[in-house]
XYZ file of C-alpha atoms in Angstrom:
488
model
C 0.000 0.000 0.000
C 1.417 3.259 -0.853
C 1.308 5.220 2.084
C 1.767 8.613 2.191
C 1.931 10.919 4.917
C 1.964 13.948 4.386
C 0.645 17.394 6.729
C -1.485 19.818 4.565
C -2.278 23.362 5.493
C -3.774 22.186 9.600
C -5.122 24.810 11.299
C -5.986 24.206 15.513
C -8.249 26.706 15.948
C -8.930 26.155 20.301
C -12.573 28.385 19.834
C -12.302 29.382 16.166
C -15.145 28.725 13.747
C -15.085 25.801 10.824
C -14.986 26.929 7.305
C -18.537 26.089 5.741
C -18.016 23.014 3.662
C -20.048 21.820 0.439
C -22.338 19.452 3.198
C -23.846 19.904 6.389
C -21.925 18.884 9.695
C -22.790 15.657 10.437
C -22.719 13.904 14.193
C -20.132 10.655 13.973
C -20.239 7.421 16.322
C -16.596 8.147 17.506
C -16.535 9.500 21.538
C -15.655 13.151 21.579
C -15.682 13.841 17.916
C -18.967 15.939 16.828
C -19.579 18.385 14.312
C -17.565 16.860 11.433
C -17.397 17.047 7.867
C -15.644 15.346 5.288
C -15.397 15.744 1.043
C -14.570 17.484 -1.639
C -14.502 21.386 -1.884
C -13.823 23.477 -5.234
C -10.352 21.437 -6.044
C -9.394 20.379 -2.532
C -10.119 17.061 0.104
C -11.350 19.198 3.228
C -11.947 17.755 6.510
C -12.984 19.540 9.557
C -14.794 18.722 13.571
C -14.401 19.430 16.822
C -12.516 17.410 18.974
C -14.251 17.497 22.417
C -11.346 16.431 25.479
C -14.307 16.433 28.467
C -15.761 13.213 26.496
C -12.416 11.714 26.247
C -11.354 9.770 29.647
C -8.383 7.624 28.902
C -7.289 7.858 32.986
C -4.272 10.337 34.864
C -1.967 7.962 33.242
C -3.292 6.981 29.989
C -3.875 8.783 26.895
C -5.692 8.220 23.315
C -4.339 8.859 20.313
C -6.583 9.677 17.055
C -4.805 9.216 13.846
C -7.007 10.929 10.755
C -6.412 8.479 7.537
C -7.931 8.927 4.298
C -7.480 5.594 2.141
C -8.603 4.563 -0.841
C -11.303 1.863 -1.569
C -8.877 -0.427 -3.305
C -6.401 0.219 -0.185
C -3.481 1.051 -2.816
C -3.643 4.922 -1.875
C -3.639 6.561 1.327
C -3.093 10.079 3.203
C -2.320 10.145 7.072
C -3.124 13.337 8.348
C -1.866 14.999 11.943
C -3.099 13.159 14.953
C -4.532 14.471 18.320
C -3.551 13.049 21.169
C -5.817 13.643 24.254
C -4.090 12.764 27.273
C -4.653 12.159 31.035
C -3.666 14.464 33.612
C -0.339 13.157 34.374
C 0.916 12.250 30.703
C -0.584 15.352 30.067
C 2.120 17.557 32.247
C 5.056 14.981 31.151
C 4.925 15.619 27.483
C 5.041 19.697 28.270
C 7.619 18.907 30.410
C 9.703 17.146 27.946
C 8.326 18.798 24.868
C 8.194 15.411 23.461
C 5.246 15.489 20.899
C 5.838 14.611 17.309
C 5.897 17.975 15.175
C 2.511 18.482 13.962
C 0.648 17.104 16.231
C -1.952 18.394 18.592
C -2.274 17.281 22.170
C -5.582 18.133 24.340
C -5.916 17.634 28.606
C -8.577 14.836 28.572
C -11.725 15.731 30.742
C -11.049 19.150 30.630
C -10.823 22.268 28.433
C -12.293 23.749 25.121
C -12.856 21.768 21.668
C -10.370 21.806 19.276
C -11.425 22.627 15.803
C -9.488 20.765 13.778
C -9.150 21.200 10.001
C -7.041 19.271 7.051
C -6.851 19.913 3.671
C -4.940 18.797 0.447
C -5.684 18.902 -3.145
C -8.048 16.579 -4.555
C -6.672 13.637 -6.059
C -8.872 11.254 -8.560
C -8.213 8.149 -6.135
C -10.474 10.291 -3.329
C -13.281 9.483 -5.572
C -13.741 6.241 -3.821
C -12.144 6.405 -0.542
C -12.974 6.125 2.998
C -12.002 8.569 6.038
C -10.485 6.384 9.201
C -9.880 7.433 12.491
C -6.566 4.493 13.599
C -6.712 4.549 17.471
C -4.209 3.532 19.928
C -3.636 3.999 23.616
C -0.768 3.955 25.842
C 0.410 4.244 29.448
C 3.224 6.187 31.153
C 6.243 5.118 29.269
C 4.818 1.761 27.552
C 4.576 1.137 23.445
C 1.214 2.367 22.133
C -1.394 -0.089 21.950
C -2.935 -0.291 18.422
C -7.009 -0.808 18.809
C -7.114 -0.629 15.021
C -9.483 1.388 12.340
C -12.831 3.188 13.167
C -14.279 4.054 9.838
C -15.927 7.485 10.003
C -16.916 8.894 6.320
C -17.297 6.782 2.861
C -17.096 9.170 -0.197
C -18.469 7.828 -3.639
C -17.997 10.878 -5.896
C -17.744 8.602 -9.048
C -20.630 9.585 -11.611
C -23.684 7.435 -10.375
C -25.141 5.499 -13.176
C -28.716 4.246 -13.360
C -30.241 1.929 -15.841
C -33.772 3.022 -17.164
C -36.179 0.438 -18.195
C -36.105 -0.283 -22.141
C -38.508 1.388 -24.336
C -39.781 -1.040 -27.240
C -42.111 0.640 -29.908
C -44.105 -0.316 -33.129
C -42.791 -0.712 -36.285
C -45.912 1.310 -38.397
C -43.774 1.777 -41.937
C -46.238 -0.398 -44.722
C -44.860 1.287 -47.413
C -44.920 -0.855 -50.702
C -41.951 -3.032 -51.447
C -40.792 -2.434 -54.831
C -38.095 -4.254 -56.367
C -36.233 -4.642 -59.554
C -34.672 -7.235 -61.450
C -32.285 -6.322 -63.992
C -30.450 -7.972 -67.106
C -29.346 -7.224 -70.553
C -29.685 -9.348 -73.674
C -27.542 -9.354 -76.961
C -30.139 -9.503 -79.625
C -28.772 -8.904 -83.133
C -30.670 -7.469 -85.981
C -29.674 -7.597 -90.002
C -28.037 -4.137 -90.945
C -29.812 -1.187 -90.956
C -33.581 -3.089 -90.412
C -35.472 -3.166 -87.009
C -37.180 -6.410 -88.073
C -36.837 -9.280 -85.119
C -35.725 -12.439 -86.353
C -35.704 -14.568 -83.351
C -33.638 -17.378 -85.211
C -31.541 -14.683 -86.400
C -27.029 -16.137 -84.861
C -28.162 -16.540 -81.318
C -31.086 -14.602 -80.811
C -33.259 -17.593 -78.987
C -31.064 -17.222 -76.187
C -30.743 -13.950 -75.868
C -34.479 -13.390 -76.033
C -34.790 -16.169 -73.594
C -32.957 -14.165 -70.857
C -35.994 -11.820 -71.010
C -38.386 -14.733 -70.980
C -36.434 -16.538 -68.042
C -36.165 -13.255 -65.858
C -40.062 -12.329 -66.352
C -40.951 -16.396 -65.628
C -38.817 -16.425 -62.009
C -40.996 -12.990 -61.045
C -44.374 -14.308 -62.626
C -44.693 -17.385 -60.841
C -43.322 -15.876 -57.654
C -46.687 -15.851 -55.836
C -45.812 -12.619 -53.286
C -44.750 -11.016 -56.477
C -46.659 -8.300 -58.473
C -45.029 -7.148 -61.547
C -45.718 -3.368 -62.055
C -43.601 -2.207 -64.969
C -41.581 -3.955 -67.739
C -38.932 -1.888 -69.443
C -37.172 -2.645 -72.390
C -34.252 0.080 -73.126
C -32.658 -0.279 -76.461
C -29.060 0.696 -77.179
C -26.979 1.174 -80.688
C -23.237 1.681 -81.249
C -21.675 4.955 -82.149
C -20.975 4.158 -85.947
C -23.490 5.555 -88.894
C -24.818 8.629 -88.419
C -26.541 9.298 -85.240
C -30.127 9.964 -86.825
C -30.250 6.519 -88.065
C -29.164 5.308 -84.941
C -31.989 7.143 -83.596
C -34.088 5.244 -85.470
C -32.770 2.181 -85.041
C -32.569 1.893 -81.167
C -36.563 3.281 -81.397
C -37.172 0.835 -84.051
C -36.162 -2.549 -82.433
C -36.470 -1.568 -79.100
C -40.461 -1.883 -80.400
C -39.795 -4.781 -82.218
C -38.563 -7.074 -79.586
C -40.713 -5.754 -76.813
C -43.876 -6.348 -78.541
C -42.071 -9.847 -79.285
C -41.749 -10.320 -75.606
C -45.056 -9.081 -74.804
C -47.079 -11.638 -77.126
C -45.195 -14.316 -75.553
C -45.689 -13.385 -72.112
C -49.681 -13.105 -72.996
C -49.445 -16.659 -74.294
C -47.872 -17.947 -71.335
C -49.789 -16.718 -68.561
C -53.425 -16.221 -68.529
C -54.224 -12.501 -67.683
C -50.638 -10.831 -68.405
C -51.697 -7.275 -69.198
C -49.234 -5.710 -72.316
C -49.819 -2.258 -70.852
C -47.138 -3.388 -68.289
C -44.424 -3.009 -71.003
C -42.314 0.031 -71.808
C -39.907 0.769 -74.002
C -37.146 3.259 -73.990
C -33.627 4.002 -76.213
C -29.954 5.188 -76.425
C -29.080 5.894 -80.061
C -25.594 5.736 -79.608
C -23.751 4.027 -76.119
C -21.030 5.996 -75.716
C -21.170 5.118 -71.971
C -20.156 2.106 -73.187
C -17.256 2.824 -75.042
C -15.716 4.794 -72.353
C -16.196 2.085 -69.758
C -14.447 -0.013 -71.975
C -11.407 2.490 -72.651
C -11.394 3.091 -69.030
C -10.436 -0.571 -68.165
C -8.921 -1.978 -71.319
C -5.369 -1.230 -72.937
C -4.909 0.044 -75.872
C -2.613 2.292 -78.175
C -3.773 5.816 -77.492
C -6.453 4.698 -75.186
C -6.146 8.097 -73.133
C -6.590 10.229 -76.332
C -9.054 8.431 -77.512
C -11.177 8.399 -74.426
C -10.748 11.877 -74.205
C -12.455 12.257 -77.320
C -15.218 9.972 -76.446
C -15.549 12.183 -73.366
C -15.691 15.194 -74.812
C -19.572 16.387 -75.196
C -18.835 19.427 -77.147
C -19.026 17.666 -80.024
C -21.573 16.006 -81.867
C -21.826 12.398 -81.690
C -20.934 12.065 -85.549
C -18.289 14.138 -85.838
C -16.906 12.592 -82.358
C -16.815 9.232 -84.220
C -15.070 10.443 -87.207
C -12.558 11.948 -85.235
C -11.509 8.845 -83.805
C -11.952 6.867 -86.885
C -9.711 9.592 -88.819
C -6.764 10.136 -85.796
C -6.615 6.246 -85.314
C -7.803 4.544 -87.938
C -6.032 1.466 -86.499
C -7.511 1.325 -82.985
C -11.174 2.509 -84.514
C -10.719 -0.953 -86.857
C -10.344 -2.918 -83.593
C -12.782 -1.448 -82.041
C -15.689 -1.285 -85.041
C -14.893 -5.109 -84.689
C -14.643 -5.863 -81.074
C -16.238 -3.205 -79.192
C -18.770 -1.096 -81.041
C -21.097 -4.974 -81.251
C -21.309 -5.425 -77.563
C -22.492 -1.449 -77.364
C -25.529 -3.120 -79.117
C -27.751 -4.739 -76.649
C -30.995 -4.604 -74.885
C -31.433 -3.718 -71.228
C -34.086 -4.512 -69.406
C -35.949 -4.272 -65.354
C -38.712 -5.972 -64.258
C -40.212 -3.801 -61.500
C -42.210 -5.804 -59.038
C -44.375 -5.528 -55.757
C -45.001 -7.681 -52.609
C -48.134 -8.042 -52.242
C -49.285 -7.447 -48.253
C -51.708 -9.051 -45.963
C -49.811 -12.171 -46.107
C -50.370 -14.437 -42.754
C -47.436 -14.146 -40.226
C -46.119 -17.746 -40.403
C -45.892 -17.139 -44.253
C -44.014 -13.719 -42.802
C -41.368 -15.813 -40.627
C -40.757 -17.889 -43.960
C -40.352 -14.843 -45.957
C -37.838 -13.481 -43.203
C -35.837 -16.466 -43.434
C -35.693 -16.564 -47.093
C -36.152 -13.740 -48.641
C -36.000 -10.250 -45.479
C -35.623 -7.863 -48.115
C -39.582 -8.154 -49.067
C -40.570 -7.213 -45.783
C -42.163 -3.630 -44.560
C -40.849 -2.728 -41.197
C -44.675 -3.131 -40.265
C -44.406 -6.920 -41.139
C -41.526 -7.244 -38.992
C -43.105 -5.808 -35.854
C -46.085 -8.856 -36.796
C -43.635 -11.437 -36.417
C -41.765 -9.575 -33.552
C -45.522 -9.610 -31.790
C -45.662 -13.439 -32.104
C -42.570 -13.657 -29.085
C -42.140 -12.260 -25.787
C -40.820 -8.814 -25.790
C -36.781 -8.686 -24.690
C -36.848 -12.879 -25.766
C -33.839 -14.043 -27.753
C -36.550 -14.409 -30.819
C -38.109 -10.787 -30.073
C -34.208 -9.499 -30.377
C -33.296 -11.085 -33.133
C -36.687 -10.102 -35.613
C -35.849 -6.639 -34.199
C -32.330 -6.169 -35.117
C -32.780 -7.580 -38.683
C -35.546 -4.843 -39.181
C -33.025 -2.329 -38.197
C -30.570 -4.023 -40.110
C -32.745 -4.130 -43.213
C -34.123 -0.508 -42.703
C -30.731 1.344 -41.607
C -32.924 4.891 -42.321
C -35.638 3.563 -40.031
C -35.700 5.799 -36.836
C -38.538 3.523 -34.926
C -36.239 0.484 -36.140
C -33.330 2.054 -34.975
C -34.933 2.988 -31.351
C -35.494 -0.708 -30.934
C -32.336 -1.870 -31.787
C -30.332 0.529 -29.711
C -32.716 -0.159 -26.447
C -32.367 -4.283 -27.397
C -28.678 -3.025 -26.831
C -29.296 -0.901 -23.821
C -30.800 -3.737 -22.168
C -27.384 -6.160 -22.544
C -25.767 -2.904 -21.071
C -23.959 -2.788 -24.477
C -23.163 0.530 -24.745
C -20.615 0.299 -27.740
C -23.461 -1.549 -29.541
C -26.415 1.059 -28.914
C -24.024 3.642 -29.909
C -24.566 3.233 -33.860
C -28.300 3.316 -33.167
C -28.778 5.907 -31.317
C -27.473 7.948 -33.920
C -30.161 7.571 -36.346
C -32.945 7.439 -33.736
C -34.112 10.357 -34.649
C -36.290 13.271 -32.426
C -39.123 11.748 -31.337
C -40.017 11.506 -27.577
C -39.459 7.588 -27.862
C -35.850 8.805 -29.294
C -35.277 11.027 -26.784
C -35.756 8.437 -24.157
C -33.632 6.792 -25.762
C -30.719 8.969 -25.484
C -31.684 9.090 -22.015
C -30.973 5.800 -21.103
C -27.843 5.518 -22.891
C -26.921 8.957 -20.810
C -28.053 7.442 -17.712
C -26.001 4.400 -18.113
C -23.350 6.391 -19.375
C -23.199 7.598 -15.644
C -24.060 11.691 -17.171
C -27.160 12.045 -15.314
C -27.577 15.921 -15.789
C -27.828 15.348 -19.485
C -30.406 12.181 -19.025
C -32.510 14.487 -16.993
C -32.317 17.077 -19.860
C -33.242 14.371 -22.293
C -36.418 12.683 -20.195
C -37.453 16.284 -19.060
C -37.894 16.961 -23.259
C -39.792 13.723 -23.852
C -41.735 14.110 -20.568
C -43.086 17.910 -22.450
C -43.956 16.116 -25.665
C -46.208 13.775 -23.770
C -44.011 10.413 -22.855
C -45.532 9.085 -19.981
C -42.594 6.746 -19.221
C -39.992 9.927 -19.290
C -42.544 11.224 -17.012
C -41.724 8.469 -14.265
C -38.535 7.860 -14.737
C -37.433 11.453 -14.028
C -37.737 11.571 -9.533
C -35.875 8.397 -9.796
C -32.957 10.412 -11.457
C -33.037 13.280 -9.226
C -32.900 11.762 -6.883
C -30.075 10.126 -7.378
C -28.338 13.433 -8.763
C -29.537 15.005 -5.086
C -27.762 12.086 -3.088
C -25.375 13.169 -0.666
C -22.027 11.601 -1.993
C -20.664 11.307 1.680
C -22.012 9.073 4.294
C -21.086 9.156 8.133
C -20.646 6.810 10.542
C-alpha cells in the first residue's frame, strides 16, 4: 500500500469557527468527535470537527491517540493526516515537560478544556473518488509502546458519476410502405443491318431473347410477387450517323418488346401488355468509355478523351476517332462497337401485403428484403418482448431498414438492455427526435453515468407527452440530489 503521509495546510483553531463546507456537519459514532465534515470542496479534500477532550477519559496515566487516515477503496492509496492526542492528567504535564510530541501534532488535557477545531486539507486527487475517512486509534500508558485498537471508519465518499439503468422502451414498427423491387439484365439480340425487323432465329437470338423470358418467368410465378412495370431500353453503337441510330434503337427496341409481350400473354393467362415500356440510347457511348477506361490500348487516353468530350456532336466525335486512329477505330468497329448493341431490361415488381405471419417468418428467413418494417413488428408480436426471438426479428428490421428511426430505437434499447453501450451507440445515432428517441438517449446517458444530461433528455420527452420519461425522471433526481458522503 502506498502510504503517504503527508501534513497539509492544519489549522488548531482552540474556539475558532469551521470553514462552511459543500455538506452539512454531520454527528459521527466516535466518543468526543462531533460536528464533522468530510469531502470534496472546489479542487481540494477538506476535513474539519471538533474534537471534544471532556468526552475523552483515557485515565491520569493513559492517553488516546486519534490518527485521521484517508485511504482509498482499493487500499493502494492513502493520506495520514496529523493526529490528536488527548491525554490524562499526568501524561498530560510529562509531554510539556519534555516537549516530546511529534511535530505536527496536537495534544488536548482529557476531561477538561475547550474543543479543538481541527481542520485538514490537500488537493483533490482522482483516487479520493472512492475512498474512505479512518480514524486508527491507539492507547498507551506512562512510558509503555502504544497499543494499536485498530481502524474506526468514520466517512465513505463515492464521488464517481452514479449510473442508473432506465427500463427499455420497445415501440411499433408502423412503416407499410410498398416493397418495390427490380430485377435487372441485358440481352444481346442482333438485328440484319440497318432493319429493325426481329428475327428470333436470327445467330443466337433464342437465347438472348430467352434471358428476357427466363427473368419475367422467375418474377411471374413468384406468388408474393406483383409485376408493375416492364422496361425494355434499347441501345446502338456509335458508328453511322446518329439519326439513323436514332431510329434504329426506337425501331427494335419496339420490335422485340412487342415480341416479348405476345409471348408473355401466351404464357400466362391474364398478363396485361400495358405493363411493357420501351425506352432508347441511339448511340452508347457510356459504353465505349467504360471499356477504354479498363482496357489497354494504343492511345487509349486520347481516344477516351475524345469519347468524353460532349462538345461535339456524336458524328463528328466518331469520325474523329476513326480519322486520328484509324487502327484502334478498326479494332474497335470489330470488337467493341457490337457489344455497345444490346438490350437492357428491369422488371419492376411488388409484394403483395396481408400475407399471414407464419408465411411472414418464412419470408424473413428466405427472402427479409420483401418485408415492410410493419411486417416485422407482426412477427416480432408473435414472441415475448426482450426474448432471444423478439431481439433477433428486431435487429434484422433495423438491419434491413438502416434509415428507419422507430427500427433504430429498438435496436439501440435491445442493446441498452445487454448494457452494451458500444453496440447502442450506432443506433442511437439515427434514432431520430421523437419523444421515444429522446428516451432513448436518455438511457444511454443514464447508463453512461451523465445524469444531468439524461434528466435534460427525459425532461424533453416528458413535455412532448411520454408518460414513461414522465416516471422515470424523480428516480434520477434523486439520485443526482444524493449526498455523496455518508457518516458513521
Amino acid at each position: 500500500m502506498t502510504n503517504h503521509t503527508m501534513i497539509h495546510r492544519i489549522y488548531s483553531i482552540a474556539m475558532g469557527a469551521l470553514t462552511i463546507m459543500s455538506a452539512a456537519a454531520a454527528r459521527v459514532s466516535f466518543p468526543g468527535v462531533g460536528n464533522l465534515t468530510s469531502g470534496r470542496v472546489a479542487s481540494d479534500y477538506v476535513v474539519t470537527m471538533e474534537i471534544n477532550p471532556a468526552d475523552i477519559k483515557p485515565g491520569r496515566d493513559r492517553e488516546m491517540i486519534i490518527t485521521p487516515v484517508l485511504r482509498s477503496a482499493d487500499g493502494l492509496d492513502s493520506i495520514v493526516m496529523p493526529a490528536v492526542r488527548v491525554s490524562g492528567r499526568n501524561r498530560y504535564f510529562s509531554h510539556l515537560r519534555n516537549n516530546d510530541l511529534p511535530a505536527g501534532e496536537r495534544m488536548l488535557e482529557a476531561g477538561k478544556g475547550s474543543p479543538l477545531s481541527y481542520r485538514f486539507e490537500t488537493p483533490w486527487q482522482p483516487w479520493m473518488n472512492q475512498s474512505d475517512l479512518d480514524f486508527d486509534r491507539s492507547t498507551c500508558n506512562c512510558c509503555d509502546a502504544p497499543v494499536d485498537h485498530g481502524s474506526q471508519l468514520i466517512a465513505r465518499h463515492d464521488y464517481r458519476d452514479p449510473s442508473m439503468p432506465l427500463a427499455p422502451l420497445y415501440i411499433a414498427l408502423t412503416g407499410d410502405s410498398t416493397i418495390v423491387i427490380e430485377a435487372q439484365g441485358q440481352a444481346f439480340v442482333d438485328f440484319v443491318v440497318n432493319r429493325t425487323e426481329l428475327k428470333p432465329d436470327y445467330r443466337g437470338n433464342r437465347a438472348e431473347i430467352d434471358k428476357i423470358i427466363k427473368s419475367v418467368d422467375v418474377v411471374a410465378q413468384d406468388p408474393d410477387a406483383i409485376i408493375t412495370r416492364i422496361t425494355i431500353k434499347g441501345y446502338a453503337s456509335p458508328e453511322g450517323s446518329y439519326s439513323n441510330n436514332v431510329r434504329l434503337a426506337m425501331g427494335r427496341t419496339k420490335t422485340l418488346k412487342d415480341y416479348v409481350s405476345a409471348d408473355l400473354q401466351r404464357r400466362y393467362a391474364g398478363f396485361d401488355p400495358d405493363v411493357m415500356f420501351t425506352d432508347y440510347e441511339p448511340e452508347d457511348w457510356d459504353g465505349l468509355r467504360r471499356w477504354l477506361e479498363t482496357h489497354g490500348i494504343a492511345h487509349r487516353d486520347e481516344i477516351l478523351a475524345i469519347a468524353s468530350d460532349l462538345s461535339l456532336e456524336p458524328d463528328p466525335r466518331n469520325s474523329k476517332i476513326q480519322n486520328l486512329y484509324p487502327e484502334e477505330y478498326k479494332y474497335i468497329l470489330a470488337e467493341v462497337y457490337p457489344a455497345l448493341r444490346h438490350s437492357d431490361y428491369t422488371i419492376r415488381y411488388s409484394i403483395r401485403t396481408g400475407i399471414d405471419v407464419e408465411h411472414l417468418k418464412e419470408m424473413m428467413e428466405s427472402t427479409p428484403e420483401r418485408l415492410r418494417p410493419v411486417d416485422y413488428y407482426m412477427i416480432a408480436s408473435t414472441y415475448t418482448v426482450g426474448s432471444p426471438e423478439y431481439d433477433r426479428v428486431m435487429l434484422m428490421a433495423a438491419s434491413q431498414y438502416p434509415g428507419d428511426a422507430e427500427a433504430a430505437i429498438n435496436a439501440a434499447n435491445i442493446y441498452l438492455a445487454q448494457d452494451d453501450l458500444k453496440g447502442a451507440g450506432p443506433f442511437i445515432a439515427r434514432c431520430g427526435q421523437s419523444p421515444q428517441a429522446l428516451y432513448t438517449r436518455a438511457n444511454m446517458a443514464a447508463r453512461q453515468g451523465d445524469l444531468p444530461r439524461a434528466l435534460s433528455l427525459l425532461e424533453a420527452a416528458s413535455a412532448k407527452g411520454l408518460d414513461e420519461a414522465t416516471r422515470a425522471i424523480p428516480s434520477v433526481r434523486a439520485l443526482l440530489d444524493r449526498d455523496p458522503v455518508t457518516y458513521y
